[in-house]
């Protein structure tokens, strides 16, 4: 087994996964998780408006990186690029001063961080989500010949990825929308009718763009990833605290998802503060995230209605972070006794 460390640095959060990685008898990669950590640092604070990483946000994020580097040293993850991978996404992609951040990460972790494209972000999210897939998922239904694809939605702070595929992506797009970006553009002053209408119009326009790339009528399963979607699911399930066992693989009707989104979009600060499953650093952006998720679910329900109606929406705690870790699993060695 190989000990690996994956770090996902998004617009709102930075997360660490340290795991033992190997392959099963059939050659499929697998992970034995040793440690997971999640810090809300809001690296993308103001990036949508200024195009720059804020100095205080940069300081917060590099402090988290230093802590993660200490975790890697404690658990014996070597400071090499084949066992450590740091992936930065939307906020870092958009920032003109990202070289300052890259240099800081390089100094602290001893590896070269990657500022990945939206397409690579989508691919990693899809790969990670497959860890939660059942063995029979994608099997053709009655009267069908072709496997049924899943549509994976990774709804972040600065971007949202839509990825369609069965075992691997067949179509993907990354949209410049998410909980932090929509908050800063439209909802910083609260959810007024005018602000909500403007935000929804923007998201709908981006989904029009997405439909030119990804067939939203095709999926047999809609799978949602990341903090906004787990929060909506926790609200729908009336959880008292964040409960991974209840959330991972949870299946809700589209109607239940949309009802929770509506309640969250129009919730008060006092209500948000009372939800034990909602981290304080997400309270000010969750209304925007729920708004984006409601528009995505509504669009997929509309498009699938004429063919294979969407029966439920699945929440997965396996996401881009797991995809990053899986990318570090060594390739299978040569079969013993094989001819050279």
GROMACS .gro file of C-alpha atoms in nm:
model
  340
    1UNK     CA    1   0.000   0.000   0.000
    2UNK     CA    2   0.107   0.358  -0.066
    3UNK     CA    3   0.036   0.640   0.178
    4UNK     CA    4  -0.097   0.944  -0.010
    5UNK     CA    5  -0.219   1.294   0.072
    6UNK     CA    6  -0.474   1.484  -0.136
    7UNK     CA    7  -0.560   1.851  -0.085
    8UNK     CA    8  -0.852   2.028  -0.253
    9UNK     CA    9  -0.841   2.407  -0.229
   10UNK     CA   10  -1.162   2.569  -0.348
   11UNK     CA   11  -1.320   2.911  -0.322
   12UNK     CA   12  -1.464   2.860   0.028
   13UNK     CA   13  -1.293   2.555   0.178
   14UNK     CA   14  -0.963   2.372   0.183
   15UNK     CA   15  -0.969   2.000   0.260
   16UNK     CA   16  -0.718   1.724   0.330
   17UNK     CA   17  -0.742   1.348   0.282
   18UNK     CA   18  -0.461   1.115   0.391
   19UNK     CA   19  -0.512   0.751   0.299
   20UNK     CA   20  -0.350   0.418   0.228
   21UNK     CA   21  -0.396   0.357  -0.145
   22UNK     CA   22  -0.376   0.034  -0.342
   23UNK     CA   23  -0.577  -0.180  -0.583
   24UNK     CA   24  -0.809  -0.473  -0.525
   25UNK     CA   25  -0.775  -0.811  -0.694
   26UNK     CA   26  -0.950  -0.682  -1.006
   27UNK     CA   27  -0.716  -0.383  -1.032
   28UNK     CA   28  -0.964  -0.118  -0.917
   29UNK     CA   29  -0.815   0.157  -0.699
   30UNK     CA   30  -0.923   0.179  -0.336
   31UNK     CA   31  -0.854   0.401  -0.036
   32UNK     CA   32  -0.828   0.331   0.337
   33UNK     CA   33  -0.886   0.671   0.494
   34UNK     CA   34  -0.654   0.771   0.777
   35UNK     CA   35  -0.751   1.136   0.821
   36UNK     CA   36  -0.990   1.391   0.673
   37UNK     CA   37  -0.989   1.761   0.755
   38UNK     CA   38  -1.197   2.053   0.635
   39UNK     CA   39  -1.133   2.425   0.695
   40UNK     CA   40  -1.346   2.713   0.570
   41UNK     CA   41  -1.094   2.981   0.471
   42UNK     CA   42  -1.284   3.174   0.197
   43UNK     CA   43  -0.977   3.200  -0.030
   44UNK     CA   44  -1.207   3.340  -0.299
   45UNK     CA   45  -1.314   3.639  -0.089
   46UNK     CA   46  -1.360   3.927  -0.335
   47UNK     CA   47  -1.188   3.751  -0.628
   48UNK     CA   48  -1.498   3.778  -0.848
   49UNK     CA   49  -1.489   4.159  -0.808
   50UNK     CA   50  -1.115   4.235  -0.792
   51UNK     CA   51  -0.951   3.946  -0.976
   52UNK     CA   52  -0.704   3.919  -0.686
   53UNK     CA   53  -0.657   3.696  -0.384
   54UNK     CA   54  -0.717   3.905  -0.072
   55UNK     CA   55  -0.406   3.920   0.155
   56UNK     CA   56  -0.603   3.813   0.463
   57UNK     CA   57  -0.767   3.527   0.275
   58UNK     CA   58  -0.425   3.422   0.147
   59UNK     CA   59  -0.286   3.428   0.501
   60UNK     CA   60  -0.576   3.217   0.633
   61UNK     CA   61  -0.537   2.962   0.359
   62UNK     CA   62  -0.160   2.927   0.390
   63UNK     CA   63  -0.202   2.878   0.766
   64UNK     CA   64  -0.431   2.584   0.687
   65UNK     CA   65  -0.177   2.450   0.436
   66UNK     CA   66   0.093   2.464   0.704
   67UNK     CA   67  -0.131   2.266   0.938
   68UNK     CA   68  -0.197   2.009   0.666
   69UNK     CA   69   0.178   1.983   0.598
   70UNK     CA   70   0.223   1.897   0.966
   71UNK     CA   71  -0.043   1.625   0.932
   72UNK     CA   72   0.142   1.480   0.633
   73UNK     CA   73   0.468   1.473   0.830
   74UNK     CA   74   0.299   1.318   1.133
   75UNK     CA   75   0.145   1.038   0.928
   76UNK     CA   76   0.455   0.978   0.719
   77UNK     CA   77   0.348   1.100   0.374
   78UNK     CA   78   0.668   1.167   0.182
   79UNK     CA   79   0.714   1.520   0.037
   80UNK     CA   80   0.701   1.397  -0.323
   81UNK     CA   81   0.468   1.474  -0.609
   82UNK     CA   82   0.380   1.108  -0.666
   83UNK     CA   83   0.222   1.075  -0.319
   84UNK     CA   84   0.111   1.432  -0.245
   85UNK     CA   85  -0.121   1.628  -0.474
   86UNK     CA   86  -0.251   1.979  -0.415
   87UNK     CA   87  -0.530   2.092  -0.647
   88UNK     CA   88  -0.653   2.452  -0.654
   89UNK     CA   89  -0.974   2.534  -0.839
   90UNK     CA   90  -1.200   2.829  -0.919
   91UNK     CA   91  -1.071   3.114  -0.701
   92UNK     CA   92  -0.707   3.044  -0.782
   93UNK     CA   93  -0.785   3.006  -1.154
   94UNK     CA   94  -0.943   3.352  -1.156
   95UNK     CA   95  -0.677   3.537  -0.950
   96UNK     CA   96  -0.406   3.739  -1.124
   97UNK     CA   97  -0.177   3.708  -0.820
   98UNK     CA   98  -0.207   3.332  -0.787
   99UNK     CA   99   0.173   3.296  -0.818
  100UNK     CA  100   0.203   3.427  -0.460
  101UNK     CA  101  -0.025   3.148  -0.342
  102UNK     CA  102   0.148   2.883  -0.552
  103UNK     CA  103   0.487   2.983  -0.410
  104UNK     CA  104   0.356   2.962  -0.054
  105UNK     CA  105   0.211   2.616  -0.107
  106UNK     CA  106   0.531   2.496  -0.271
  107UNK     CA  107   0.735   2.618   0.026
  108UNK     CA  108   0.508   2.455   0.285
  109UNK     CA  109   0.431   2.122   0.116
  110UNK     CA  110   0.745   2.059  -0.087
  111UNK     CA  111   0.547   1.991  -0.405
  112UNK     CA  112   0.420   2.192  -0.700
  113UNK     CA  113   0.052   2.282  -0.654
  114UNK     CA  114  -0.175   2.249  -0.957
  115UNK     CA  115  -0.419   2.516  -1.065
  116UNK     CA  116  -0.647   2.286  -1.262
  117UNK     CA  117  -0.888   2.369  -1.542
  118UNK     CA  118  -1.261   2.341  -1.500
  119UNK     CA  119  -1.254   2.027  -1.717
  120UNK     CA  120  -0.997   1.858  -1.493
  121UNK     CA  121  -1.195   1.964  -1.186
  122UNK     CA  122  -1.504   1.802  -1.339
  123UNK     CA  123  -1.315   1.480  -1.420
  124UNK     CA  124  -1.175   1.448  -1.068
  125UNK     CA  125  -1.517   1.513  -0.914
  126UNK     CA  126  -1.677   1.244  -1.130
  127UNK     CA  127  -1.402   0.992  -1.050
  128UNK     CA  128  -1.436   1.055  -0.678
  129UNK     CA  129  -1.814   1.023  -0.688
  130UNK     CA  130  -1.789   0.672  -0.830
  131UNK     CA  131  -1.663   0.547  -0.492
  132UNK     CA  132  -2.022   0.579  -0.375
  133UNK     CA  133  -2.180   0.408  -0.676
  134UNK     CA  134  -2.358   0.076  -0.634
  135UNK     CA  135  -2.243  -0.224  -0.839
  136UNK     CA  136  -2.559  -0.227  -1.049
  137UNK     CA  137  -2.572   0.147  -1.113
  138UNK     CA  138  -2.582   0.230  -1.481
  139UNK     CA  139  -2.727  -0.106  -1.584
  140UNK     CA  140  -2.981  -0.073  -1.868
  141UNK     CA  141  -3.344  -0.069  -1.757
  142UNK     CA  142  -3.627  -0.274  -1.906
  143UNK     CA  143  -3.629  -0.236  -2.283
  144UNK     CA  144  -3.298  -0.046  -2.283
  145UNK     CA  145  -2.973  -0.157  -2.442
  146UNK     CA  146  -2.726   0.112  -2.339
  147UNK     CA  147  -2.591   0.180  -1.988
  148UNK     CA  148  -2.766   0.466  -1.809
  149UNK     CA  149  -2.534   0.758  -1.726
  150UNK     CA  150  -2.518   0.952  -1.402
  151UNK     CA  151  -2.512   1.330  -1.394
  152UNK     CA  152  -2.274   1.453  -1.125
  153UNK     CA  153  -2.303   1.811  -0.998
  154UNK     CA  154  -2.016   1.954  -0.793
  155UNK     CA  155  -2.151   2.282  -0.657
  156UNK     CA  156  -1.868   2.488  -0.511
  157UNK     CA  157  -1.811   2.843  -0.402
  158UNK     CA  158  -1.689   2.983  -0.731
  159UNK     CA  159  -1.774   2.722  -0.992
  160UNK     CA  160  -2.021   2.443  -1.055
  161UNK     CA  161  -1.929   2.136  -1.259
  162UNK     CA  162  -2.182   1.926  -1.449
  163UNK     CA  163  -2.045   1.588  -1.558
  164UNK     CA  164  -2.232   1.314  -1.744
  165UNK     CA  165  -2.104   0.960  -1.780
  166UNK     CA  166  -2.116   0.594  -1.680
  167UNK     CA  167  -1.765   0.475  -1.583
  168UNK     CA  168  -1.595   0.794  -1.698
  169UNK     CA  169  -1.708   1.137  -1.817
  170UNK     CA  170  -1.863   1.154  -2.162
  171UNK     CA  171  -1.949   1.526  -2.140
  172UNK     CA  172  -1.858   1.794  -1.887
  173UNK     CA  173  -1.869   2.167  -1.832
  174UNK     CA  174  -1.757   2.402  -1.556
  175UNK     CA  175  -1.977   2.706  -1.497
  176UNK     CA  176  -1.864   3.024  -1.323
  177UNK     CA  177  -2.133   3.014  -1.058
  178UNK     CA  178  -2.146   2.898  -0.699
  179UNK     CA  179  -2.238   2.995  -0.346
  180UNK     CA  180  -1.970   3.262  -0.292
  181UNK     CA  181  -1.986   3.409  -0.642
  182UNK     CA  182  -2.367   3.442  -0.640
  183UNK     CA  183  -2.361   3.589  -0.290
  184UNK     CA  184  -2.106   3.854  -0.381
  185UNK     CA  185  -2.273   3.941  -0.712
  186UNK     CA  186  -2.637   3.948  -0.606
  187UNK     CA  187  -2.719   3.860  -0.245
  188UNK     CA  188  -2.465   4.049  -0.033
  189UNK     CA  189  -2.744   4.281   0.080
  190UNK     CA  190  -2.990   3.999   0.147
  191UNK     CA  191  -3.241   3.796  -0.054
  192UNK     CA  192  -3.475   4.063  -0.186
  193UNK     CA  193  -3.721   3.974  -0.465
  194UNK     CA  194  -3.517   4.178  -0.713
  195UNK     CA  195  -3.184   4.025  -0.611
  196UNK     CA  196  -3.324   3.672  -0.617
  197UNK     CA  197  -3.473   3.722  -0.963
  198UNK     CA  198  -3.143   3.856  -1.098
  199UNK     CA  199  -2.948   3.567  -0.946
  200UNK     CA  200  -3.186   3.307  -1.087
  201UNK     CA  201  -3.172   3.469  -1.430
  202UNK     CA  202  -2.793   3.443  -1.431
  203UNK     CA  203  -2.794   3.076  -1.326
  204UNK     CA  204  -3.059   2.990  -1.587
  205UNK     CA  205  -2.852   3.156  -1.857
  206UNK     CA  206  -2.550   2.950  -1.756
  207UNK     CA  207  -2.758   2.631  -1.762
  208UNK     CA  208  -2.865   2.722  -2.117
  209UNK     CA  209  -2.494   2.730  -2.197
  210UNK     CA  210  -2.437   2.397  -2.020
  211UNK     CA  211  -2.708   2.227  -2.225
  212UNK     CA  212  -2.509   2.290  -2.541
  213UNK     CA  213  -2.244   2.056  -2.397
  214UNK     CA  214  -2.419   1.819  -2.153
  215UNK     CA  215  -2.746   1.640  -2.231
  216UNK     CA  216  -2.955   1.705  -1.922
  217UNK     CA  217  -3.230   1.470  -2.045
  218UNK     CA  218  -2.997   1.168  -2.044
  219UNK     CA  219  -2.921   1.080  -1.679
  220UNK     CA  220  -3.089   0.804  -1.486
  221UNK     CA  221  -2.937   0.937  -1.166
  222UNK     CA  222  -2.860   1.288  -1.044
  223UNK     CA  223  -2.575   1.297  -0.789
  224UNK     CA  224  -2.488   1.608  -0.591
  225UNK     CA  225  -2.154   1.679  -0.424
  226UNK     CA  226  -2.010   1.936  -0.182
  227UNK     CA  227  -2.118   2.148   0.113
  228UNK     CA  228  -2.422   2.326  -0.027
  229UNK     CA  229  -2.583   1.999  -0.133
  230UNK     CA  230  -2.508   1.818   0.193
  231UNK     CA  231  -2.663   2.114   0.378
  232UNK     CA  232  -2.980   2.101   0.167
  233UNK     CA  233  -2.999   1.726   0.228
  234UNK     CA  234  -2.946   1.765   0.604
  235UNK     CA  235  -3.224   2.025   0.611
  236UNK     CA  236  -3.459   1.796   0.418
  237UNK     CA  237  -3.382   1.507   0.656
  238UNK     CA  238  -3.431   1.735   0.959
  239UNK     CA  239  -3.094   1.635   1.103
  240UNK     CA  240  -2.973   1.792   1.426
  241UNK     CA  241  -2.605   1.775   1.331
  242UNK     CA  242  -2.384   1.679   1.038
  243UNK     CA  243  -2.421   1.301   1.015
  244UNK     CA  244  -2.208   1.137   0.742
  245UNK     CA  245  -2.390   0.805   0.767
  246UNK     CA  246  -2.729   0.968   0.712
  247UNK     CA  247  -2.605   1.197   0.435
  248UNK     CA  248  -2.385   0.976   0.220
  249UNK     CA  249  -2.602   0.802  -0.038
  250UNK     CA  250  -2.920   0.973   0.083
  251UNK     CA  251  -3.193   0.968  -0.180
  252UNK     CA  252  -3.459   1.239  -0.180
  253UNK     CA  253  -3.741   1.315  -0.417
  254UNK     CA  254  -3.681   1.623  -0.634
  255UNK     CA  255  -3.981   1.782  -0.462
  256UNK     CA  256  -3.819   1.738  -0.119
  257UNK     CA  257  -3.493   1.888  -0.245
  258UNK     CA  258  -3.668   2.188  -0.397
  259UNK     CA  259  -3.875   2.246  -0.082
  260UNK     CA  260  -3.560   2.255   0.130
  261UNK     CA  261  -3.384   2.483  -0.117
  262UNK     CA  262  -3.678   2.725  -0.102
  263UNK     CA  263  -3.675   2.726   0.279
  264UNK     CA  264  -3.299   2.785   0.291
  265UNK     CA  265  -3.303   3.063   0.031
  266UNK     CA  266  -3.556   3.253   0.243
  267UNK     CA  267  -3.423   3.156   0.586
  268UNK     CA  268  -3.327   3.410   0.852
  269UNK     CA  269  -2.981   3.444   1.012
  270UNK     CA  270  -3.131   3.313   1.336
  271UNK     CA  271  -3.261   3.001   1.163
  272UNK     CA  272  -2.927   2.936   0.994
  273UNK     CA  273  -2.745   2.976   1.327
  274UNK     CA  274  -2.971   2.710   1.481
  275UNK     CA  275  -2.888   2.442   1.223
  276UNK     CA  276  -2.624   2.219   1.379
  277UNK     CA  277  -2.523   2.074   1.043
  278UNK     CA  278  -2.435   2.416   0.894
  279UNK     CA  279  -2.081   2.538   0.964
  280UNK     CA  280  -2.059   2.907   1.065
  281UNK     CA  281  -1.835   2.983   0.767
  282UNK     CA  282  -2.109   2.867   0.530
  283UNK     CA  283  -2.403   3.053   0.683
  284UNK     CA  284  -2.365   3.371   0.477
  285UNK     CA  285  -2.344   3.190   0.141
  286UNK     CA  286  -2.583   2.896   0.184
  287UNK     CA  287  -2.885   3.085   0.047
  288UNK     CA  288  -2.699   3.144  -0.279
  289UNK     CA  289  -2.583   2.783  -0.293
  290UNK     CA  290  -2.937   2.655  -0.240
  291UNK     CA  291  -3.061   2.889  -0.512
  292UNK     CA  292  -2.811   2.744  -0.761
  293UNK     CA  293  -2.897   2.386  -0.661
  294UNK     CA  294  -3.269   2.452  -0.698
  295UNK     CA  295  -3.217   2.580  -1.052
  296UNK     CA  296  -3.007   2.277  -1.148
  297UNK     CA  297  -3.257   2.027  -1.006
  298UNK     CA  298  -3.550   2.207  -1.167
  299UNK     CA  299  -3.381   2.203  -1.508
  300UNK     CA  300  -3.291   1.833  -1.489
  301UNK     CA  301  -3.645   1.742  -1.377
  302UNK     CA  302  -3.787   1.936  -1.672
  303UNK     CA  303  -3.552   1.774  -1.925
  304UNK     CA  304  -3.593   1.416  -1.803
  305UNK     CA  305  -3.974   1.436  -1.777
  306UNK     CA  306  -4.035   1.327  -2.137
  307UNK     CA  307  -3.815   1.018  -2.117
  308UNK     CA  308  -3.690   0.863  -1.793
  309UNK     CA  309  -3.838   1.089  -1.522
  310UNK     CA  310  -3.597   1.167  -1.241
  311UNK     CA  311  -3.720   0.968  -0.940
  312UNK     CA  312  -3.475   1.093  -0.680
  313UNK     CA  313  -3.165   1.300  -0.615
  314UNK     CA  314  -2.863   1.135  -0.452
  315UNK     CA  315  -2.615   1.302  -0.217
  316UNK     CA  316  -2.257   1.175  -0.214
  317UNK     CA  317  -1.980   1.259   0.031
  318UNK     CA  318  -1.731   1.115  -0.219
  319UNK     CA  319  -1.615   1.399  -0.440
  320UNK     CA  320  -1.316   1.577  -0.594
  321UNK     CA  321  -1.101   1.518  -0.285
  322UNK     CA  322  -1.141   1.143  -0.326
  323UNK     CA  323  -1.076   1.181  -0.699
  324UNK     CA  324  -0.746   1.356  -0.624
  325UNK     CA  325  -0.644   1.077  -0.386
  326UNK     CA  326  -0.743   0.810  -0.640
  327UNK     CA  327  -0.520   0.977  -0.899
  328UNK     CA  328  -0.224   0.893  -0.673
  329UNK     CA  329  -0.295   0.519  -0.659
  330UNK     CA  330   0.001   0.344  -0.827
  331UNK     CA  331  -0.059   0.175  -1.159
  332UNK     CA  332  -0.079  -0.206  -1.149
  333UNK     CA  333   0.259  -0.376  -1.168
  334UNK     CA  334   0.345  -0.640  -1.428
  335UNK     CA  335   0.174  -0.976  -1.387
  336UNK     CA  336   0.408  -1.231  -1.233
  337UNK     CA  337   0.535  -1.471  -1.496
  338UNK     CA  338   0.438  -1.245  -1.788
  339UNK     CA  339   0.674  -1.248  -2.084
  340UNK     CA  340   0.903  -0.949  -2.119
   0.00000   0.00000   0.00000
